[in-house]
Short mmCIF file of N, CA and C in Angstrom, two decimals:
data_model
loop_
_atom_site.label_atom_id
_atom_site.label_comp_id
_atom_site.label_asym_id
_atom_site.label_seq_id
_atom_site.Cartn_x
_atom_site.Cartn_y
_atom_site.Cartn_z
N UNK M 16 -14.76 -2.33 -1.06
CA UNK M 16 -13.36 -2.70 -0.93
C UNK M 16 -13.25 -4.22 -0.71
N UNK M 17 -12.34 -4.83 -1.33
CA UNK M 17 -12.25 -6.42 -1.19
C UNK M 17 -11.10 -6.59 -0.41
N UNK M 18 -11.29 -7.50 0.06
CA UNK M 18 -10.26 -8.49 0.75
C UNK M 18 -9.14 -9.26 0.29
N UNK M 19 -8.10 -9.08 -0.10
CA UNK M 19 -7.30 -9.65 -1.13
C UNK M 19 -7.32 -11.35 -0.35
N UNK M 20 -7.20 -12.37 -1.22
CA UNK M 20 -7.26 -13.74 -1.08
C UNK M 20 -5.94 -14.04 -2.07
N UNK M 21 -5.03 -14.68 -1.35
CA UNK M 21 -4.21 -15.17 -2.38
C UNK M 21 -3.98 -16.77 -2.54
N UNK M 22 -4.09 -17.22 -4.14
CA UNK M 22 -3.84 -18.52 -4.38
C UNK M 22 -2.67 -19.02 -4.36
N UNK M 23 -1.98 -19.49 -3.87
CA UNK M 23 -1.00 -20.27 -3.92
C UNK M 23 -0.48 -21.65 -4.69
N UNK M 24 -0.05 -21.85 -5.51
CA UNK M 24 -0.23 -22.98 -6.65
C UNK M 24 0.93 -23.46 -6.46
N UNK M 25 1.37 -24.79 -5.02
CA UNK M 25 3.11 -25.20 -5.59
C UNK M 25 3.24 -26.18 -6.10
N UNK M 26 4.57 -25.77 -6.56
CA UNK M 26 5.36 -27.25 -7.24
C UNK M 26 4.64 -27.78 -8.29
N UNK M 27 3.85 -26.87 -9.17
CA UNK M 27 3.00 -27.85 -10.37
C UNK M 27 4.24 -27.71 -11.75
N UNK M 28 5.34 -28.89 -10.96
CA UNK M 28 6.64 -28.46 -12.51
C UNK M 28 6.62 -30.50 -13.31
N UNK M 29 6.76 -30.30 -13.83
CA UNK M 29 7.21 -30.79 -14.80
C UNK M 29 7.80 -32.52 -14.00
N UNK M 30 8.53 -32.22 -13.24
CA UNK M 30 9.37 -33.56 -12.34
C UNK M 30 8.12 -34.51 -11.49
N UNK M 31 6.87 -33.14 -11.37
CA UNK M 31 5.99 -34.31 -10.79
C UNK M 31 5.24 -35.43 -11.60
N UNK M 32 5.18 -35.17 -12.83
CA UNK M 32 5.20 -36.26 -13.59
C UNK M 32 5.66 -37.46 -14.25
N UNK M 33 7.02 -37.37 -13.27
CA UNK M 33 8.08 -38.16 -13.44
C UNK M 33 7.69 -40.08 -13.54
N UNK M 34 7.98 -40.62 -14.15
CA UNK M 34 7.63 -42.75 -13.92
C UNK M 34 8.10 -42.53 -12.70
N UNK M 35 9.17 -41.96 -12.00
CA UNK M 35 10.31 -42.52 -11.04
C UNK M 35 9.47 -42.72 -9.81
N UNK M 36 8.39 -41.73 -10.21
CA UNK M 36 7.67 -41.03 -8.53
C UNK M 36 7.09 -42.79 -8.21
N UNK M 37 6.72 -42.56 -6.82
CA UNK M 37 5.95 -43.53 -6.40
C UNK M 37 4.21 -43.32 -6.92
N UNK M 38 3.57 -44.46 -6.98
CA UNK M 38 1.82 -44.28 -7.16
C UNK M 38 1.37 -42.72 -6.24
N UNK M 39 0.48 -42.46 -7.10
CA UNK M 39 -0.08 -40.96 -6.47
C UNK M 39 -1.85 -41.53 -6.27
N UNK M 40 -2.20 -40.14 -5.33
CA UNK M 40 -4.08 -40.13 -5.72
C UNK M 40 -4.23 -39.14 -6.22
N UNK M 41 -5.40 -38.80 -5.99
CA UNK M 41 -6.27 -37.94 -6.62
C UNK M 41 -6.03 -37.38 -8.30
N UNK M 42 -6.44 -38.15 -9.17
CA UNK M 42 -6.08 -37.78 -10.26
C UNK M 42 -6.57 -36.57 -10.85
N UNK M 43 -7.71 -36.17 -10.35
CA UNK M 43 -8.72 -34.83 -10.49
C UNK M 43 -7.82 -33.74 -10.40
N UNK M 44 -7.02 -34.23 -9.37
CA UNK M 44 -6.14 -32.53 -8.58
C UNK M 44 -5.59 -31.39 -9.72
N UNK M 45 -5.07 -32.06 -10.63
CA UNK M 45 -4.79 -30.54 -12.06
C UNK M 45 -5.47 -30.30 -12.55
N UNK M 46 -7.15 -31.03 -12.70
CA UNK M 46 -8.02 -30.28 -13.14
C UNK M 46 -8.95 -29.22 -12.09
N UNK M 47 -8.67 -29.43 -10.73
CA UNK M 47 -9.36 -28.57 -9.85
C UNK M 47 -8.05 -27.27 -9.76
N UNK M 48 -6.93 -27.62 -9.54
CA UNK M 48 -5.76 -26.57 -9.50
C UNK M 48 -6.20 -25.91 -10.76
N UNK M 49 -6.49 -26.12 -11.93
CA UNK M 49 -6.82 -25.31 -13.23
C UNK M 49 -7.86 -24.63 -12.66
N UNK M 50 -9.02 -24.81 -12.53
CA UNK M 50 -10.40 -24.19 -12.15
C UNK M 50 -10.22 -22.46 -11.20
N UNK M 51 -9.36 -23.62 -10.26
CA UNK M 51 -8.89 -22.52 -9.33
C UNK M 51 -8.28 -21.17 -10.11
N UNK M 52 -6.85 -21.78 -10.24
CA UNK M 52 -6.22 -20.46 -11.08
C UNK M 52 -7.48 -19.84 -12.28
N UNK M 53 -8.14 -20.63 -13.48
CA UNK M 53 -9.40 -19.91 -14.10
C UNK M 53 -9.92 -18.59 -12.79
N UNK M 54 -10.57 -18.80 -12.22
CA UNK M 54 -11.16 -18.51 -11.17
C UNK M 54 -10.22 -17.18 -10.69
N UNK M 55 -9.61 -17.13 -9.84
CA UNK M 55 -8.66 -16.34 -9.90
C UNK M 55 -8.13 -15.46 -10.89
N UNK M 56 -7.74 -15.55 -11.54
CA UNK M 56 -7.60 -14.56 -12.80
C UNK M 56 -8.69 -13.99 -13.62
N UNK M 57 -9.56 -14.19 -12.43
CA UNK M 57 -10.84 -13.06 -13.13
C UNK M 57 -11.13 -12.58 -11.78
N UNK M 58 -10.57 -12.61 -10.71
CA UNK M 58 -10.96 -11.49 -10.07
C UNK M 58 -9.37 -10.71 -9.92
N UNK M 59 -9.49 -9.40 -8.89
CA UNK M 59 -8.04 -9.15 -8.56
C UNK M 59 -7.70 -9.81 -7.58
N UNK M 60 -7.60 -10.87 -6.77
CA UNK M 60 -6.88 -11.48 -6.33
C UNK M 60 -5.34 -12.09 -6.85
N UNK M 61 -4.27 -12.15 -6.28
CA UNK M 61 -3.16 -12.30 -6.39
C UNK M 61 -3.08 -14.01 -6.62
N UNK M 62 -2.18 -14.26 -7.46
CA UNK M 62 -2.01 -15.55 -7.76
C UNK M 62 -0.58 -15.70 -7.69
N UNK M 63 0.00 -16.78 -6.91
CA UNK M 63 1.66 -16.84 -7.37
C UNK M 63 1.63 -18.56 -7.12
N UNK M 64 2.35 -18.90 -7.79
CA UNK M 64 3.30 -20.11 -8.53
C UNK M 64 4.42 -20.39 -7.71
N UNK M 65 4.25 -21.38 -7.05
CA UNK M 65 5.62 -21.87 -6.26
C UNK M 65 6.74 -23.03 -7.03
N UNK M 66 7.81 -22.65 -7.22
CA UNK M 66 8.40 -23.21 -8.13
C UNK M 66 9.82 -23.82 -6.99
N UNK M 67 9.81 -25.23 -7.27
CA UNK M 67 11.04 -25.97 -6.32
C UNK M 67 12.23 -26.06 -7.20
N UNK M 68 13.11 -25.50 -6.39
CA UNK M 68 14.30 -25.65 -7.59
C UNK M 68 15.76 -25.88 -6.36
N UNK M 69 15.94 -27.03 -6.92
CA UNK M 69 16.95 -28.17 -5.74
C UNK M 69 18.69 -27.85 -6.34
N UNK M 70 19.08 -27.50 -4.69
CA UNK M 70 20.42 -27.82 -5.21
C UNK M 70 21.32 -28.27 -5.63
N UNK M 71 20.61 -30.05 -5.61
CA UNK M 71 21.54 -31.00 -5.95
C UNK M 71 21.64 -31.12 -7.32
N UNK M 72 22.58 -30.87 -7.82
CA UNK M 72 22.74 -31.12 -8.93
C UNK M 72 22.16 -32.51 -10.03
N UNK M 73 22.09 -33.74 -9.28
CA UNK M 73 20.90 -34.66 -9.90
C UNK M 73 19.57 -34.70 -9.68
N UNK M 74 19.37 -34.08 -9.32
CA UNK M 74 17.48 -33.62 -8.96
C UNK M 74 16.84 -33.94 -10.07
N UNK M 75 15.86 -33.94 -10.40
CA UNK M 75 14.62 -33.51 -10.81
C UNK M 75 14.19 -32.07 -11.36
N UNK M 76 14.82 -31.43 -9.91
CA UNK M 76 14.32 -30.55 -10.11
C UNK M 76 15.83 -29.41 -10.22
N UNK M 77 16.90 -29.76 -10.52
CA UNK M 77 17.96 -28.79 -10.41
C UNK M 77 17.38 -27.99 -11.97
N UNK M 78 18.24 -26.50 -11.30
CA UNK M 78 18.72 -25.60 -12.02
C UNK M 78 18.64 -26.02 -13.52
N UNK M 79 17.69 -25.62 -15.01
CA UNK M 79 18.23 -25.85 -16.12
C UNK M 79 17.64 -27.45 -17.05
N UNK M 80 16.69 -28.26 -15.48
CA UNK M 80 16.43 -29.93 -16.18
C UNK M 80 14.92 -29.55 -16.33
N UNK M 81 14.88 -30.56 -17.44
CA UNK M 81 13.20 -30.12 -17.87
C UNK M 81 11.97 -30.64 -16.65
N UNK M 82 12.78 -31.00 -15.78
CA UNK M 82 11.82 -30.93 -14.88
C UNK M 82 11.59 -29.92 -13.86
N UNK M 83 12.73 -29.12 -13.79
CA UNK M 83 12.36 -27.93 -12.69
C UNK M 83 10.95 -26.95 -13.68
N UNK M 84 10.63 -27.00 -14.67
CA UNK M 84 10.24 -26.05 -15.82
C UNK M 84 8.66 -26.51 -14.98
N UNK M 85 7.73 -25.15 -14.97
CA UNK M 85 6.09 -25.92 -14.60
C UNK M 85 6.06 -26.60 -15.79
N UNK M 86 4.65 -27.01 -15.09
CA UNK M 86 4.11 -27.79 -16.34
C UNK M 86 3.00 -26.96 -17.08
N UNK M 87 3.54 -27.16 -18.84
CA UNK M 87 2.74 -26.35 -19.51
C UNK M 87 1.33 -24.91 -19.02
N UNK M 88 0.22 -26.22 -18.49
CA UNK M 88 -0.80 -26.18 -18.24
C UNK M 88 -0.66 -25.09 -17.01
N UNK M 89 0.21 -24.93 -16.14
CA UNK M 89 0.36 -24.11 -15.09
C UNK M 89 1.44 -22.67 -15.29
N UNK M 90 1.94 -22.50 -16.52
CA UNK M 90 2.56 -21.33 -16.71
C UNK M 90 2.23 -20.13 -16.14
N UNK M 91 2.84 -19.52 -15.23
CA UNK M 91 2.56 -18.08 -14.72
C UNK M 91 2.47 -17.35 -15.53
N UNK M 92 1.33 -15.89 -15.42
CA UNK M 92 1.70 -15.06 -16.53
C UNK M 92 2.13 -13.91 -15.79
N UNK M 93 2.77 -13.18 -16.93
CA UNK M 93 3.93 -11.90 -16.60
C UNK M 93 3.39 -11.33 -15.36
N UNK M 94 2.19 -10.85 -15.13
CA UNK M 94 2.14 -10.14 -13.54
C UNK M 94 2.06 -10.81 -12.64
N UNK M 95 1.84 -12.33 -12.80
CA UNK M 95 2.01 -13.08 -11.15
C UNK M 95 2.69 -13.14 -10.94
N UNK M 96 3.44 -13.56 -9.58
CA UNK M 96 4.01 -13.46 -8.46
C UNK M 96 4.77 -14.77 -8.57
N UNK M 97 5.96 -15.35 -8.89
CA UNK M 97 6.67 -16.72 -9.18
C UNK M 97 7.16 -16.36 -7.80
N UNK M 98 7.27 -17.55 -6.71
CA UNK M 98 8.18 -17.83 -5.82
C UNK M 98 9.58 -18.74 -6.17
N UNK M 99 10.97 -18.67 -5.89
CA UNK M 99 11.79 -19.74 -6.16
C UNK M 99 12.10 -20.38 -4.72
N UNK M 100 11.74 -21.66 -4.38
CA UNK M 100 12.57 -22.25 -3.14
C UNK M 100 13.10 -23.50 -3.45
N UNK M 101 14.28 -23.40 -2.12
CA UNK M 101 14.92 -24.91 -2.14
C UNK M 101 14.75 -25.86 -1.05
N UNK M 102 13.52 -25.31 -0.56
CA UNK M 102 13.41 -26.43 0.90
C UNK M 102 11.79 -26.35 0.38
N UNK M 103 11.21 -27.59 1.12
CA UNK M 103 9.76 -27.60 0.88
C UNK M 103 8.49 -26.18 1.29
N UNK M 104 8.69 -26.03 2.48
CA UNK M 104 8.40 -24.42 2.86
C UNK M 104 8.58 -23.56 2.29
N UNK M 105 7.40 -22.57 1.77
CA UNK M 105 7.63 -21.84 0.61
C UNK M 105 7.74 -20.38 0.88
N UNK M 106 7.77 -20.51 2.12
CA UNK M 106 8.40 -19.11 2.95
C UNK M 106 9.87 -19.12 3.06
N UNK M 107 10.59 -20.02 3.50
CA UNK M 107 12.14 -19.95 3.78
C UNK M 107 12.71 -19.30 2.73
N UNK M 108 12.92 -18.04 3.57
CA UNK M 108 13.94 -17.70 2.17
C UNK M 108 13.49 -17.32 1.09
N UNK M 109 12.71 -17.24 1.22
CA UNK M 109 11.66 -16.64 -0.44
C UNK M 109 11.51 -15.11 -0.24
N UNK M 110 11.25 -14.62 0.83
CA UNK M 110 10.28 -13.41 0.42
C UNK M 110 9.21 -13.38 0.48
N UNK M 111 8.37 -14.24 0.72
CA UNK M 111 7.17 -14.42 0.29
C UNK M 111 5.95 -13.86 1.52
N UNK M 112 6.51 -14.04 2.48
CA UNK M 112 5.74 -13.41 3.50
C UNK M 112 5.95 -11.79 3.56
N UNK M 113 7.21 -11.23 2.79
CA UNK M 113 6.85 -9.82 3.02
C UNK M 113 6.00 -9.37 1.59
N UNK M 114 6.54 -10.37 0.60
CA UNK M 114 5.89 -9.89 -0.78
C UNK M 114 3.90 -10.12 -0.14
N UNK M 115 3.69 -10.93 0.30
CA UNK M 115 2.22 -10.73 0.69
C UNK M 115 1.65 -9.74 2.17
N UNK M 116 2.42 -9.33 2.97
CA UNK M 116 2.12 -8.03 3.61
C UNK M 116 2.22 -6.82 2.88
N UNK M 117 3.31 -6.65 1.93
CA UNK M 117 3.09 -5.29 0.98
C UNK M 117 2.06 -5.35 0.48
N UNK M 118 1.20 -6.29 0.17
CA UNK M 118 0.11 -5.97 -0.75
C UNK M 118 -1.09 -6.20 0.63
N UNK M 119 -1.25 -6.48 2.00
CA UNK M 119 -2.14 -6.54 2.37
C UNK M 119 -2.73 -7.60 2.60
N UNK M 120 -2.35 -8.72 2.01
CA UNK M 120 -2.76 -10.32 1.71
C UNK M 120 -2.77 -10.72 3.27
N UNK M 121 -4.17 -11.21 3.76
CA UNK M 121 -3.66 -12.19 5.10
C UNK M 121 -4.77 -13.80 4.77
N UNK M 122 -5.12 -13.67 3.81
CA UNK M 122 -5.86 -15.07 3.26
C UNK M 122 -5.35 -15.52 2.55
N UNK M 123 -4.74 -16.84 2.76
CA UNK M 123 -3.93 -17.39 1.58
C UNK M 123 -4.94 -18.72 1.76
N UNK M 124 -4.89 -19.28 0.31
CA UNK M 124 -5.70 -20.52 -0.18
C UNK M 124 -4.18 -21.46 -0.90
N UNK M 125 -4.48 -22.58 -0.70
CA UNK M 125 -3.40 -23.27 -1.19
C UNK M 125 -3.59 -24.49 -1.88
N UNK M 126 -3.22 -24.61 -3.05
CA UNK M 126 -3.14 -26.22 -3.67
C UNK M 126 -1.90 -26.59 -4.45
N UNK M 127 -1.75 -27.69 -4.56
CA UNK M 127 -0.40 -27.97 -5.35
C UNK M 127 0.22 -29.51 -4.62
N UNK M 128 1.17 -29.57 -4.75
CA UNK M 128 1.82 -31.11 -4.40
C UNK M 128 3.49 -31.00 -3.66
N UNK M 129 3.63 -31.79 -2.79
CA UNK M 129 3.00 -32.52 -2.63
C UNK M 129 2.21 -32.49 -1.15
N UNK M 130 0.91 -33.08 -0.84
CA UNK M 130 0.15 -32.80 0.01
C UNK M 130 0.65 -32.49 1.75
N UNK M 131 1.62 -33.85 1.65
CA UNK M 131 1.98 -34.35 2.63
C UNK M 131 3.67 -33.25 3.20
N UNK M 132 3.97 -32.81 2.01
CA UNK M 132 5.38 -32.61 2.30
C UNK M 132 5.70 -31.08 1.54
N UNK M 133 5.59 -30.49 0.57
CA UNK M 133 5.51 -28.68 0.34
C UNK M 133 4.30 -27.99 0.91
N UNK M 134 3.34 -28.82 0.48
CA UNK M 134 1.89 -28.10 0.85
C UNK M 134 1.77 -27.93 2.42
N UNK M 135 1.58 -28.62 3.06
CA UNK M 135 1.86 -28.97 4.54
C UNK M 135 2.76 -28.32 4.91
N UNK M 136 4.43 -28.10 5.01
CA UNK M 136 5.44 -27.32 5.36
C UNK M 136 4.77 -25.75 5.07
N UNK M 137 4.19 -25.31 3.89
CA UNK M 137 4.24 -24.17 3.70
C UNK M 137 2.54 -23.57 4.51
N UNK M 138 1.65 -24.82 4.50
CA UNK M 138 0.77 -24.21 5.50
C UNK M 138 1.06 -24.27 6.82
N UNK M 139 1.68 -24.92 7.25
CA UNK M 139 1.88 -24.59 8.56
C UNK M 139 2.48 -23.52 9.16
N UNK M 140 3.49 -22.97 8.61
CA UNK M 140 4.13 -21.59 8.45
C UNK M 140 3.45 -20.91 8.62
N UNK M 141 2.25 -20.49 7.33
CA UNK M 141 1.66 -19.64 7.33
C UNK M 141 0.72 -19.57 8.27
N UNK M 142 -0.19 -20.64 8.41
CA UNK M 142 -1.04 -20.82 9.97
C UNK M 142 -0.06 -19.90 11.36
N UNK M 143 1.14 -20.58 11.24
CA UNK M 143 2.04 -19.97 12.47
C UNK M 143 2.42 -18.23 12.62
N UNK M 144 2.28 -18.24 11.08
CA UNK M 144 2.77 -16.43 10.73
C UNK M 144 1.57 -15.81 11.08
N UNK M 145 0.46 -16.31 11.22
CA UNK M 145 -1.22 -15.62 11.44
C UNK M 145 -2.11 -15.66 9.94
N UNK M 146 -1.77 -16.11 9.30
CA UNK M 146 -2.01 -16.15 7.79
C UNK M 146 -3.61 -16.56 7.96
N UNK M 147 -4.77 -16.32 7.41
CA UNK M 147 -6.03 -17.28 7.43
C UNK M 147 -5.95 -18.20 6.31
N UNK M 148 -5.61 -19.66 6.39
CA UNK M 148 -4.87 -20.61 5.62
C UNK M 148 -5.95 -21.28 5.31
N UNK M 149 -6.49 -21.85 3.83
CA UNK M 149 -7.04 -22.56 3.25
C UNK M 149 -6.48 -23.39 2.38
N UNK M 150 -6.40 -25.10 2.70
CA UNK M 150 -6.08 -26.06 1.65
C UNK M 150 -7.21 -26.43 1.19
N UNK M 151 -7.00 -26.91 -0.36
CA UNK M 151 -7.95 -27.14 -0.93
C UNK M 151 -7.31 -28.64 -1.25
N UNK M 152 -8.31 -29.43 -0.11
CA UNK M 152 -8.17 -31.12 -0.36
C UNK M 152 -8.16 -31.78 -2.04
N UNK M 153 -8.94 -31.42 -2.31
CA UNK M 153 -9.21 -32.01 -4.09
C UNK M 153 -8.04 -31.22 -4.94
N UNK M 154 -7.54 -30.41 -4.77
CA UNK M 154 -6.16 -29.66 -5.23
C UNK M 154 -4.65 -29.47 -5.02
N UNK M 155 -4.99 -31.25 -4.34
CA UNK M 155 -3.37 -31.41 -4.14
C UNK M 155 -3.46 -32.95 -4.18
N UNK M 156 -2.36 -33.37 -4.00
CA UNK M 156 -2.05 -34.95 -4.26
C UNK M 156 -0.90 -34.97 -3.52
N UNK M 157 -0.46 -36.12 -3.19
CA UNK M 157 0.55 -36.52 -2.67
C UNK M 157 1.15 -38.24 -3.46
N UNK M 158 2.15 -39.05 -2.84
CA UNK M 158 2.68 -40.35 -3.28
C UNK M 158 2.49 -40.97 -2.40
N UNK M 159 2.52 -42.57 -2.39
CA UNK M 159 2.76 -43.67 -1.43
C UNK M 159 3.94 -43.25 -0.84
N UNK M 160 4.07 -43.90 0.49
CA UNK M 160 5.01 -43.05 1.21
C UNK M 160 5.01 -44.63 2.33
N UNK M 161 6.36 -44.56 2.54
CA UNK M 161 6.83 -46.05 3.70
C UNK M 161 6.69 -44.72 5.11
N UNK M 162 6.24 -45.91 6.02
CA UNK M 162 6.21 -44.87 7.57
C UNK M 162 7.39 -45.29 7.92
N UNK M 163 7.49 -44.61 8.93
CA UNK M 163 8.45 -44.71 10.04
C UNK M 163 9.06 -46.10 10.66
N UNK M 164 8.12 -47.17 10.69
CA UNK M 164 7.55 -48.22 10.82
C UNK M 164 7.83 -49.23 9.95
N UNK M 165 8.07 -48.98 8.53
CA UNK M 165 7.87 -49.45 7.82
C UNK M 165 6.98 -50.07 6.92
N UNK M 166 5.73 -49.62 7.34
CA UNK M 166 4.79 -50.04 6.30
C UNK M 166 4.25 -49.22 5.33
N UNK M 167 4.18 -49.34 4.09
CA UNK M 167 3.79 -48.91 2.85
C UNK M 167 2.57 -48.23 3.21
N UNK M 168 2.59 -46.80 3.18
CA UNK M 168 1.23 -46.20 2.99
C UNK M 168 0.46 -45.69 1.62
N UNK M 169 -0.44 -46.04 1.63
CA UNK M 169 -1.27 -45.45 -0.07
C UNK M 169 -1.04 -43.86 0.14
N UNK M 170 -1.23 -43.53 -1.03
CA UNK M 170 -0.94 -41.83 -1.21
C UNK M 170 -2.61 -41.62 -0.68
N UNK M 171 -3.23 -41.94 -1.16
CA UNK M 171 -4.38 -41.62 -0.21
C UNK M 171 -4.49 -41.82 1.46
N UNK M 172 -3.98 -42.36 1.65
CA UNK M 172 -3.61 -42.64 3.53
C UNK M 172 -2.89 -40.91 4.06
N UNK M 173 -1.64 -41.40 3.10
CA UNK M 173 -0.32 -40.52 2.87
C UNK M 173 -1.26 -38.34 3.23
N UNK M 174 -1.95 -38.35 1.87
CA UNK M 174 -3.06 -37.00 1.67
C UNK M 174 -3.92 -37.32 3.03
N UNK M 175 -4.75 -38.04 3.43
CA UNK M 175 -5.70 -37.88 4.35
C UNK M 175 -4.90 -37.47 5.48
N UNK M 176 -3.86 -37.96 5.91
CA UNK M 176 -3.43 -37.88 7.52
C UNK M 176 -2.51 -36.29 7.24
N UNK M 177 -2.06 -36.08 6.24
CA UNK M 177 -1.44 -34.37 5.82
C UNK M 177 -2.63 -33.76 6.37
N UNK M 178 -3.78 -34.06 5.48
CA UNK M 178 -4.69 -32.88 5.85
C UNK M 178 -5.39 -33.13 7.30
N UNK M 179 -5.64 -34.04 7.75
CA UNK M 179 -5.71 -34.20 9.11
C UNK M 179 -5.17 -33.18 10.29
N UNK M 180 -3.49 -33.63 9.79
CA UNK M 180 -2.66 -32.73 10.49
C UNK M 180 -2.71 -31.31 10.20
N UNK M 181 -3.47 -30.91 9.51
CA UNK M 181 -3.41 -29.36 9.36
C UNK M 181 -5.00 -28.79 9.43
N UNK M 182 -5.85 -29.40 9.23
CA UNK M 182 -7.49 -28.57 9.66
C UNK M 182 -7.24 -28.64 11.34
N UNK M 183 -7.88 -27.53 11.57
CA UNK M 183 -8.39 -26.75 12.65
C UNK M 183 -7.05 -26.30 13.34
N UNK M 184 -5.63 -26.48 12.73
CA UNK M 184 -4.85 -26.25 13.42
C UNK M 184 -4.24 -25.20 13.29
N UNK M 185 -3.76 -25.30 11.60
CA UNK M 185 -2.65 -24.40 10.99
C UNK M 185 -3.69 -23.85 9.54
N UNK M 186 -4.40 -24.57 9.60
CA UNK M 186 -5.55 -24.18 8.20
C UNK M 186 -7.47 -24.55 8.59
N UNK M 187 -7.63 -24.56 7.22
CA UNK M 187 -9.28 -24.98 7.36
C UNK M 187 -8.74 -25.76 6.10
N UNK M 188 -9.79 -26.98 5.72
CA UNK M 188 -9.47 -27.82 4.83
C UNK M 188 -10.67 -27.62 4.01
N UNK M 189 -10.51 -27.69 2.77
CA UNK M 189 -12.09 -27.30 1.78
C UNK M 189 -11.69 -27.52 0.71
N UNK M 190 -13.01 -28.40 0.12
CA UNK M 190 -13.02 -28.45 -1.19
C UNK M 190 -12.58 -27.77 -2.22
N UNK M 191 -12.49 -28.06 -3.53
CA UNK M 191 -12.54 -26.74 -5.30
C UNK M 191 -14.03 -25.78 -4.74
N UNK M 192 -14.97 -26.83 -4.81
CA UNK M 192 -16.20 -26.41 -4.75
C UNK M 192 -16.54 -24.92 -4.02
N UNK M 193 -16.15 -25.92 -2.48
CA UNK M 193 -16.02 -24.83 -1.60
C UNK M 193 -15.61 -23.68 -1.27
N UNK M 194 -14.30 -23.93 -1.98
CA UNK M 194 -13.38 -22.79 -1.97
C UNK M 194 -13.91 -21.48 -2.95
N UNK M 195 -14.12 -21.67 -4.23
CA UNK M 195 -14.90 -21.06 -5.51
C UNK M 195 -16.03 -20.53 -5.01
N UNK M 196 -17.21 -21.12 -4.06
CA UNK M 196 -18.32 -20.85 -3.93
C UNK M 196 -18.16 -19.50 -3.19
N UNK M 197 -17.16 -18.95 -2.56
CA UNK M 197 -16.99 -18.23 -1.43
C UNK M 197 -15.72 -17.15 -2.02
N UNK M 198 -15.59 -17.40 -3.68
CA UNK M 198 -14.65 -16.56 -3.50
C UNK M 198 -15.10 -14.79 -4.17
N UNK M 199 -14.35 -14.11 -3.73
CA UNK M 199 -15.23 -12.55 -3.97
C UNK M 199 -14.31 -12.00 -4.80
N UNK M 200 -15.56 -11.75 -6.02
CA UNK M 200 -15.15 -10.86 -7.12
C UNK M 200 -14.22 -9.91 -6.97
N UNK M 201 -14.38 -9.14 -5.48
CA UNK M 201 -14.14 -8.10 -5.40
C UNK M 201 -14.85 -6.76 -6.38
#
């Protein structure tokens, strides 16, 4: 009997590729988010797609603009699990915490963007709900980001201190590598 593990893939739409965005890191991150989902869809583990879809009508990401749409490369297929939210937390309001107790799910693995601000909101939740929470550092990215303070942080500053704030607290932090090496066929 296996352990269901579920991947979590957010916000890989279309708007994050936007000029508008600020400088990003990790350029690797959609090719390790690919691996992952590969990976996943060969065992039965559950895969769902977190999809941001904003109320403001000039978004990015509103209702209907080619940027709320994933991106190609990340299309859900018919039996996964699409989440829709409008706040970064991908529990509010979704469903999503009962859609993963019906099935048994208490391991969730997570990658997607942005590091600092969906990914982060939605692991911490889940850390808080009892969830056994895995980010996968190399499978997310984040932007330059001004502090509080005012000084310009690199998106790499920006990603390191996200995941900071969330190993040993609300998650465990781990590699593609890591994560893959450990995951069961079932």
């Amino acid at each position: 009997m296996h352990v269901p593990i579920a991947l979590i893939v957010i916000d890989m739409q279309n708007a994050m590729r936007s000029e508008s965005l600020a400088s990003r890191n990790n350029p690797a991150a959609e090719d390790n988010i690919a691996r992952l989902q590969r990976a996943w869809r060969d065992t039965p583990h559950p895969l769902v797609s977190v999809r941001h879809i904003s109320r403001s009508p000039t978004s990015l990401f509103a209702p209907g603009q080619p940027g709320a749409a994933f991106q190609e490369r990340f299309l859900p297929r018919p039996q996964e699990h699409v989440v829709e939210k409008n706040v970064p937390d991908a529990f509010i309001n979704t469903g999503l915490e009962r859609w993963l107790h019906a099935r048994a799910v208490r391991r969730l693995v997570i990658a997607g963007v942005s590091t600092n601000n969906s990914v982060e909101a939605t692991a911490r939740t889940a850390g808080n709900l009892g969830f056994d929470v895995v980010v996968v550092s190399d499978a997310c990215f984040t932007f330059d980001k001004q502090d509080f303070g005012g000084t310009w942080r690199s998106a790499e500053e920006v990603h390191l201190m996200a995941l900071a704030n969330l190993h040993d607290e609300y998650a465990q932090v781990r590699s593609t590598d890591e994560v893959l090496a450990t995951l069961t066929r079932g």
